[in-house]
């Protein structure tokens, strides 16, 4: 069959094949015969025919939107239609460029430019903005239309992303990415007609809503409307400060992506050049996050085995992805005990370095600064988590994305491709292949398996690689049996997929042991900090690159990392012991929007407030909670206590059997009547008064 | 009275029964217009007066009636909206117009008791100056062929029994019991019925496409989101004969194999919403809708949903999005709703008027439908006739009727702004609302049909006809419609969202004297791009008013642009108010009235307007008692 | 400071929202009729109610906001009991309508961004040309047109209404006017 197909393709290239003789369906594009091989729409066929039809809003992984009108093609006998939304049909005759279509495309781009902030030179995306590229490609030298752009303020409330609506072309890719792939929907279209904009709910700021900072919206944005928030200037300042010892760690995924900024192919490993560049830039110590990844494997693997053998909380979710962690805190707070308490490699690194700095680097903690180069925007949020620091001094001071590192290299004038390779500094530049594969979806799982498997077997495993957990699909299952123990595993990327699994766990419907979750498609190698690319194969190539980097290492199992072992013996003590726990583990917090599910009825303005919530869900309502609430409200007013009591109505405290329910200062009151609540309230106020005295 | 009784007694579907019993009947038009004009007050007054003179007021439907019975009922919109409140008396066949509560006594005593006619309440034909007793001699009605609207002015829209008595639901019964879905689609196809919502797509073909999808969940949606400003045909049918809509839905559901239907009514039609909802409840109560339609074991549900104020939701895919609880933004076609529509299931969406034709086609056969109209546009079409004419209102004529017959004859002639007849006043008629184009004097003998209009750059659209007199600035009209479509654009696709805004800006340039030759060129290029490339029908038709007025009234555009002059004087920015020095007596009234102090002049000397300060508000012209201010 | 009466009212409305949601079986597809029913209850769509509806239907708040802002019938801001419209068309503008606007803003504590007073008594808007240019500057309060306004006259008018409201005599509110400046 393949031979026939090759023959057909070759023949069609010669242009000599009569359509009648084919047994496979074809159509014609610009005079060439093209085979239909399961493509979903005409656009995919046109691209297969090596014609780069421009689009804004089409993305192969998202639903078809059809708004930019750039991919219009002419279909003989049918008219002009969008190629992205028209299914292929044998026998169609398609023209991708006619004078009319060309004019429409130009007008569409000119219209966009007329409503766009045209300060391109200072825009973060000026090197790779699709709008700019299109304007060039279509030969637009003048915008014939009036500027109708009214400036709107930039939203830089998020630690990870900058949202600039002035540069938005309303392609909707970010909306669909956040909704369809991540299952969150923190931003959406609002208003209508010319007032349409992409915004969080109620025009709130991005940092104030349920955005988890994964930045995938920015990675699909064709213009500079959504970009990672830069910290380059702050890092330059640190590097220039002679009193500071600046330590840098590089994440695994960076080394297979950075090259793309300098014309190299995705997946090309540039570790050595990166180390060289970082030294040139002035970093005092150049280390590798993969080292800390090895450390994470030891801690997390041990944690898992403990839960497995002692009946602890299973399944265990990985917690190195900060996007996933925030997602879980917001939507599945009841599953937080299932998350591994281990910090991420970035966080472990920062914590360890700063703790060991006086001894290792002969520098006080306050003069050590840790910079992390990450493929990720959520890491910027993670670094700012208050629990990941000591007395207000963060363990990781700044996070730079792969792109930001490229900018620094460029602004220093370094010719990246000519740099001689160098190695990392020791000891924290020493890592195994297990640490390096952390950047791939399935990589964390495999690294942990290499450790846990050996522990379960009690001796060396026959194999190092665990192909079962590798793959491209966003929701994968695998089963690995070691020494009679079966380990049921799930590997997930994309948060919508995470939701599927989390809901199963919440409902008690699955029996996984470990679940790896990465928010970004393909894992960290697909992070929003990675170079912007239109190469649809980039992710696959970067993934391949990391597995190759693994192969290039001497050691492949975290337990073989002697530096890690030494850290334990000389500094940390026992694996999972008190010091390790203190430095390398963390806690999570529920970010469930409880506040928004409560209706404030009376708000006290005094400094001491007693809070009362009465449930008005159906069950409690039927049992008389409305009367309780009303009586309470009148009572509060009658006794003049409005300034001391916050009264709210809540919806469903999920304790329906013992309703009516109320919560007074955090204490749940069941089967309450107004008298109960009032009594508890008065006691509470009394004891407050007493305490004050 | 059960549905079976009503249907079994029927011989011919369209023969009214009341004729048999000779019951006197007074019908009040209760369409929105007449209601706003106090129709209910008139109704109540009739009740009292009929009772007072010793006759029996009968409010509900009765198969038999005595001599002293007078049935008093309300109907839907009778169409003659300028002349409401309307009262019809049968079997006398009298139509009284502009009836006030104070007139009721006279009608009751003279017409109901004595059988005389109250002349002063009859419509007076301005052409012949004669009183018109009833519909036959009334030029407004005489030239119409009211089929969809026939029962609107007659039946009580809130009485399902009356509907059934007059043959209602007999077609639905036939469809369910005597025909196969294939046969139904075939008959509708043969009839040549085309979608009356504007697209003009062959209805039978749409139904057949949905029927051919594999069996499973399918939907039928009635599009009652009549958003064209000035169009109220669908409203009248939903208010006046809601059961005809339900019957059409039933037949459509049977044709494609659907068990779920939905009527989407714009929220601006609260009466229509109420009547449709009530009609559904009544039909359910009678067992017509429900889980065992006509005993077939098939089930059929009907829901009524209100729109929330978005013109774009009249577009099929946008309506589907709205029903699914999302922003009403259209989606690319293909896939077409017949293949994948509501919730991804095969869905057909038909306009109210289209559905209202269906039962008659089923009962009388496709050839009867084809017997009027034109071969490619058979049947009748309702039009909302508005603008500078004497008789505005709802008319229904066969396709093929000449434009002249409607806009010059049925309309009672063109008038000026004050409503007085204007000789040679006809300038143009805008047909199809904000999606349509204009037709000129040259087109007056054009037989109206889908194809004939398309050939001249216009379209039937939903049927809005706005007659424009010579004092209308065609550029302003284009701008008016462009502002509407721009405001209603959903904002999804670049060409419509940005294009309509720019088209509007260009039109503003023309109207305000800022345009040049490039403006015209750009208007055409941009208009064409938006027409061809937009995602949905709203965008594709938004440039029609501009392109059409450019085609037929290019001279006016050129005057605005090159001479900075608006020949009708409507474009204020191009006005050049000047004081006629010969007429001006220097009284100073204009100076006092000017808000910007643009007028100067000594007492008893001619005054002068400074064009730089003048904001063309016209206050001076109003204040001047000597008509000395010109150009305003 | 909300009185218990107002709070009870709010709790009752909140309860009604729960009823509306139940009536539609918490179906996300019923979002539009749900919002219509909620607006019928509140006269507009308060932010916290919208968020509550979103959570109850398991929809992102941004999506509910997107739907609420798409359709013209949905109002997200409550208007005050009395709507004051100051004409800022060319004629009025030239005759100093803006100082009148400022004076009213200052008196009521409103602004361009915050158009309704905290006690929900007044909403202040600007409109473009009411077509009464001969009487510029013009302002309209609750459909009643007042011409030849000055900042002092305007604030006096608003003061009158305030007093009527306080004494509960809402029928007389807005009736006192400077004779010759009052146009119907």
Coordinates of C-alpha atoms in Angstrom, one line a residue, chain B residues 295-604:
Chain B
X295 CA -52.1 8.1 19.0
X296 CA -49.0 7.3 17.0
X297 CA -46.8 6.7 20.1
X298 CA -44.5 9.4 18.9
X299 CA -43.8 12.2 21.3
X300 CA -43.4 15.9 20.6
X301 CA -42.4 18.7 22.9
X302 CA -42.4 22.4 22.4
X303 CA -40.4 24.9 24.4
X304 CA -40.6 28.7 24.1
X305 CA -37.4 30.6 24.7
X306 CA -37.0 34.4 24.9
X307 CA -34.1 36.1 23.3
X308 CA -32.0 38.6 25.3
X309 CA -31.5 41.4 22.9
X310 CA -29.1 40.5 20.1
X311 CA -30.0 40.9 16.4
X312 CA -27.3 38.5 15.4
X313 CA -29.2 35.7 17.1
X314 CA -31.6 35.6 14.1
X315 CA -28.7 33.9 12.3
X316 CA -29.1 30.1 12.6
X317 CA -25.8 29.2 14.2
X318 CA -25.9 32.2 16.5
X319 CA -29.4 31.2 17.6
X320 CA -28.1 27.7 18.3
X321 CA -25.3 29.1 20.4
X322 CA -27.8 31.2 22.3
X323 CA -30.0 28.2 23.0
X324 CA -27.0 26.4 24.3
X325 CA -26.4 29.1 26.9
X326 CA -23.5 30.8 25.1
X327 CA -22.7 34.1 23.5
X328 CA -24.6 34.4 20.3
X329 CA -21.7 34.2 18.0
X330 CA -22.1 32.4 14.6
X331 CA -20.0 29.3 13.7
X332 CA -18.7 28.5 10.3
X333 CA -20.9 26.7 7.9
X334 CA -20.3 23.8 7.0
X335 CA -21.3 22.0 9.0
X336 CA -24.8 23.1 8.3
X337 CA -27.4 22.9 11.1
X338 CA -29.3 20.2 9.2
X339 CA -26.2 18.0 9.6
X340 CA -25.0 19.2 13.0
X341 CA -26.9 21.9 14.8
X342 CA -28.2 22.2 18.3
X343 CA -26.1 20.1 20.6
X344 CA -24.4 18.7 17.5
X345 CA -27.7 17.1 16.3
X346 CA -29.5 17.6 13.0
X347 CA -31.5 20.7 13.4
X348 CA -33.7 22.7 11.0
X349 CA -34.5 26.3 11.7
X350 CA -37.4 27.9 9.9
X351 CA -38.9 31.3 10.0
X352 CA -42.3 31.9 11.5
X353 CA -43.8 32.7 8.2
X354 CA -42.4 29.7 6.4
X355 CA -43.9 27.4 9.0
X356 CA -47.2 29.2 8.8
X357 CA -47.5 28.2 5.1
X358 CA -46.8 24.6 5.7
X359 CA -50.2 23.3 6.9
X360 CA -51.9 24.7 3.9
X361 CA -49.5 23.0 1.6
X362 CA -50.1 19.7 3.3
X363 CA -53.9 20.1 3.2
X364 CA -54.3 21.5 -0.3
X365 CA -51.3 20.0 -2.0
X366 CA -48.2 21.6 -3.5
X367 CA -49.9 22.6 -6.8
X368 CA -52.3 24.8 -5.0
X369 CA -49.5 26.7 -3.4
X370 CA -47.7 27.0 -6.8
X371 CA -50.8 28.4 -8.4
X372 CA -49.9 31.9 -7.2
X373 CA -46.6 33.6 -7.2
X374 CA -43.9 33.0 -9.7
X375 CA -42.3 29.7 -10.8
X376 CA -39.2 30.3 -8.7
X377 CA -40.9 32.1 -5.9
X378 CA -44.3 30.5 -5.4
X379 CA -46.8 31.6 -2.8
X380 CA -47.4 34.8 -0.9
X381 CA -45.1 37.0 1.2
X382 CA -45.9 39.4 4.0
X383 CA -44.4 42.8 4.0
X384 CA -44.2 45.5 6.6
X385 CA -45.0 48.6 4.7
X386 CA -43.6 51.7 6.4
X387 CA -42.1 55.0 5.7
X388 CA -43.5 58.0 3.8
X389 CA -46.8 56.5 2.8
X390 CA -50.4 57.0 3.8
X391 CA -51.2 53.5 4.9
X392 CA -48.5 51.8 6.8
X393 CA -49.1 48.3 8.1
X394 CA -48.9 44.7 7.3
X395 CA -49.6 43.5 3.8
X396 CA -49.5 40.1 2.1
X397 CA -49.3 39.7 -1.6
X398 CA -48.4 37.0 -4.0
X399 CA -44.8 36.9 -5.3
X400 CA -44.7 38.5 -8.8
X401 CA -46.8 41.4 -7.6
X402 CA -45.3 44.6 -9.0
X403 CA -43.5 46.9 -6.6
X404 CA -45.7 49.7 -7.8
X405 CA -48.8 47.9 -6.6
X406 CA -47.6 47.9 -3.1
X407 CA -45.7 51.1 -2.7
X408 CA -48.0 53.3 -4.7
X409 CA -51.4 51.6 -4.6
X410 CA -51.8 49.6 -1.4
X411 CA -49.9 52.2 0.4
X412 CA -52.3 54.9 -0.5
X413 CA -49.5 56.9 -2.0
X414 CA -46.3 58.6 -1.0
X415 CA -46.6 61.4 1.6
X416 CA -44.3 64.1 3.0
X417 CA -42.9 64.2 6.5
X418 CA -46.2 65.5 7.9
X419 CA -48.2 62.8 6.3
X420 CA -49.7 64.8 3.5
X421 CA -49.8 63.4 0.0
X422 CA -46.8 64.3 -2.0
X423 CA -47.0 64.4 -5.8
X424 CA -44.2 62.5 -7.5
X425 CA -42.9 62.0 -4.1
X426 CA -41.5 58.6 -4.6
X427 CA -37.7 58.4 -4.4
X428 CA -36.8 54.9 -3.4
X429 CA -37.9 52.0 -1.3
X430 CA -35.6 50.2 1.0
X431 CA -36.4 46.5 0.9
X432 CA -35.1 43.9 3.3
X433 CA -34.1 46.2 6.1
X434 CA -30.5 46.6 7.2
X435 CA -29.5 43.6 5.1
X436 CA -31.3 44.8 2.0
X437 CA -30.9 47.2 -0.8
X438 CA -32.9 50.0 -2.4
X439 CA -35.1 50.0 -5.4
X440 CA -35.8 53.1 -7.4
X441 CA -38.5 54.4 -9.8
X442 CA -36.9 52.3 -12.5
X443 CA -37.8 49.2 -10.6
X444 CA -41.5 50.0 -9.9
X445 CA -42.6 47.5 -12.5
X446 CA -40.3 44.8 -11.2
X447 CA -42.3 41.7 -10.2
X448 CA -41.1 40.9 -6.7
X449 CA -39.4 37.6 -6.3
X450 CA -36.3 36.3 -4.7
X451 CA -34.4 36.0 -7.9
X452 CA -35.6 39.2 -9.6
X453 CA -34.5 41.3 -6.6
X454 CA -31.1 39.6 -6.3
X455 CA -30.5 40.4 -9.9
X456 CA -30.8 44.1 -9.1
X457 CA -28.7 44.0 -6.0
X458 CA -31.5 43.9 -3.5
X459 CA -33.1 41.1 -1.5
X460 CA -36.5 40.2 -0.2
X461 CA -35.0 39.8 3.2
X462 CA -37.6 39.4 6.0
X463 CA -40.0 41.7 4.1
X464 CA -39.5 45.2 5.4
X465 CA -40.5 47.9 2.9
X466 CA -39.5 51.4 3.8
X467 CA -40.8 53.9 1.3
X468 CA -38.7 57.0 1.0
X469 CA -39.8 60.4 -0.4
X470 CA -37.8 62.9 -2.3
X471 CA -36.7 64.7 0.8
X472 CA -34.7 61.7 2.0
X473 CA -31.0 61.7 1.8
X474 CA -29.9 58.3 0.6
X475 CA -26.5 58.6 2.1
X476 CA -28.1 59.1 5.5
X477 CA -30.3 56.1 5.0
X478 CA -27.3 54.0 4.3
X479 CA -25.7 55.4 7.4
X480 CA -28.7 54.7 9.5
X481 CA -28.7 51.0 8.5
X482 CA -24.9 50.7 8.8
X483 CA -25.0 52.1 12.3
X484 CA -27.6 49.5 13.2
X485 CA -25.6 46.6 11.8
X486 CA -22.4 47.9 13.3
X487 CA -24.0 48.1 16.7
X488 CA -25.4 44.6 16.4
X489 CA -22.3 42.9 15.0
X490 CA -21.3 40.2 17.4
X491 CA -17.6 41.1 17.0
X492 CA -16.2 37.7 16.2
X493 CA -14.9 38.0 12.7
X494 CA -12.5 40.7 11.7
X495 CA -14.2 41.8 8.5
X496 CA -17.6 42.5 10.1
X497 CA -16.4 43.8 13.4
X498 CA -13.8 46.2 12.1
X499 CA -15.2 46.5 8.6
X500 CA -18.6 47.8 9.6
X501 CA -17.0 50.3 11.9
X502 CA -14.8 51.6 9.1
X503 CA -17.7 51.7 6.7
X504 CA -19.6 53.7 9.2
X505 CA -16.7 56.1 9.6
X506 CA -16.4 56.5 5.9
X507 CA -20.1 57.3 5.6
X508 CA -19.7 59.8 8.4
X509 CA -16.9 61.4 6.4
X510 CA -19.2 61.7 3.5
X511 CA -22.0 63.1 5.5
X512 CA -19.9 65.6 7.4
X513 CA -18.0 66.9 4.4
X514 CA -14.6 65.3 5.1
X515 CA -14.6 62.8 2.2
X516 CA -12.7 62.7 -1.1
X517 CA -12.6 60.5 -4.2
X518 CA -10.6 57.9 -2.2
X519 CA -13.6 57.6 0.2
X520 CA -15.9 56.2 -2.5
X521 CA -13.3 53.8 -3.8
X522 CA -12.6 52.6 -0.3
X523 CA -16.3 52.3 0.5
X524 CA -16.7 50.0 -2.5
X525 CA -13.6 47.9 -1.9
X526 CA -14.3 47.5 1.8
X527 CA -17.9 46.8 1.2
X528 CA -17.2 44.1 -1.2
X529 CA -14.6 42.5 1.1
X530 CA -17.0 42.5 4.0
X531 CA -19.7 41.1 1.7
X532 CA -17.6 38.2 0.5
X533 CA -15.5 37.4 3.4
X534 CA -17.6 37.7 6.6
X535 CA -18.4 34.7 8.6
X536 CA -22.1 35.0 8.7
X537 CA -25.1 36.6 7.0
X538 CA -25.1 39.7 9.2
X539 CA -21.7 40.7 8.0
X540 CA -22.3 39.5 4.5
X541 CA -25.3 41.7 4.1
X542 CA -24.3 44.6 6.2
X543 CA -22.8 46.5 3.3
X544 CA -25.9 46.0 1.1
X545 CA -27.5 49.4 1.9
X546 CA -24.3 51.2 1.1
X547 CA -23.5 49.3 -2.1
X548 CA -27.0 49.5 -3.3
X549 CA -27.4 53.2 -2.7
X550 CA -24.0 53.7 -4.3
X551 CA -25.2 51.9 -7.3
X552 CA -28.4 53.8 -7.8
X553 CA -27.7 57.1 -6.1
X554 CA -24.1 57.6 -6.8
X555 CA -24.8 61.2 -7.8
X556 CA -25.9 62.0 -4.3
X557 CA -22.7 60.6 -2.9
X558 CA -20.7 62.6 -5.3
X559 CA -22.6 65.8 -4.4
X560 CA -21.8 65.2 -0.7
X561 CA -18.1 64.6 -1.5
X562 CA -17.2 67.0 -4.3
X563 CA -19.8 69.7 -3.8
X564 CA -20.0 69.3 -0.1
X565 CA -23.8 69.6 -0.6
X566 CA -26.7 67.5 0.5
X567 CA -29.5 68.1 -1.9
X568 CA -32.2 67.3 0.6
X569 CA -30.8 69.4 3.3
X570 CA -30.9 66.6 5.8
X571 CA -27.2 66.4 6.4
X572 CA -26.7 69.2 8.9
X573 CA -23.0 69.3 8.6
X574 CA -23.3 70.3 5.0
X575 CA -25.8 73.0 5.7
X576 CA -24.7 76.5 5.1
X577 CA -27.1 78.6 7.0
X578 CA -27.2 82.0 5.5
X579 CA -29.3 85.0 6.3
X580 CA -31.1 86.3 3.2
X581 CA -30.1 90.0 3.5
X582 CA -33.2 91.1 1.6
X583 CA -35.6 89.4 3.9
X584 CA -33.8 90.2 7.1
X585 CA -35.2 93.2 9.0
X586 CA -32.6 93.1 11.8
X587 CA -35.0 92.3 14.6
X588 CA -32.4 90.3 16.5
X589 CA -34.5 87.3 17.4
X590 CA -32.0 85.0 15.8
X591 CA -29.2 86.5 17.7
X592 CA -31.0 85.7 21.0
X593 CA -31.7 82.2 19.9
X594 CA -28.2 81.3 18.8
X595 CA -26.4 79.2 21.4
X596 CA -23.0 79.9 20.2
X597 CA -23.2 83.6 19.5
X598 CA -22.5 83.1 15.8
X599 CA -24.9 85.8 14.6
X600 CA -24.0 89.4 14.7
X601 CA -25.7 92.5 13.4
X602 CA -26.9 95.9 14.3
X603 CA -30.6 96.6 14.9
X604 CA -32.6 97.1 11.8

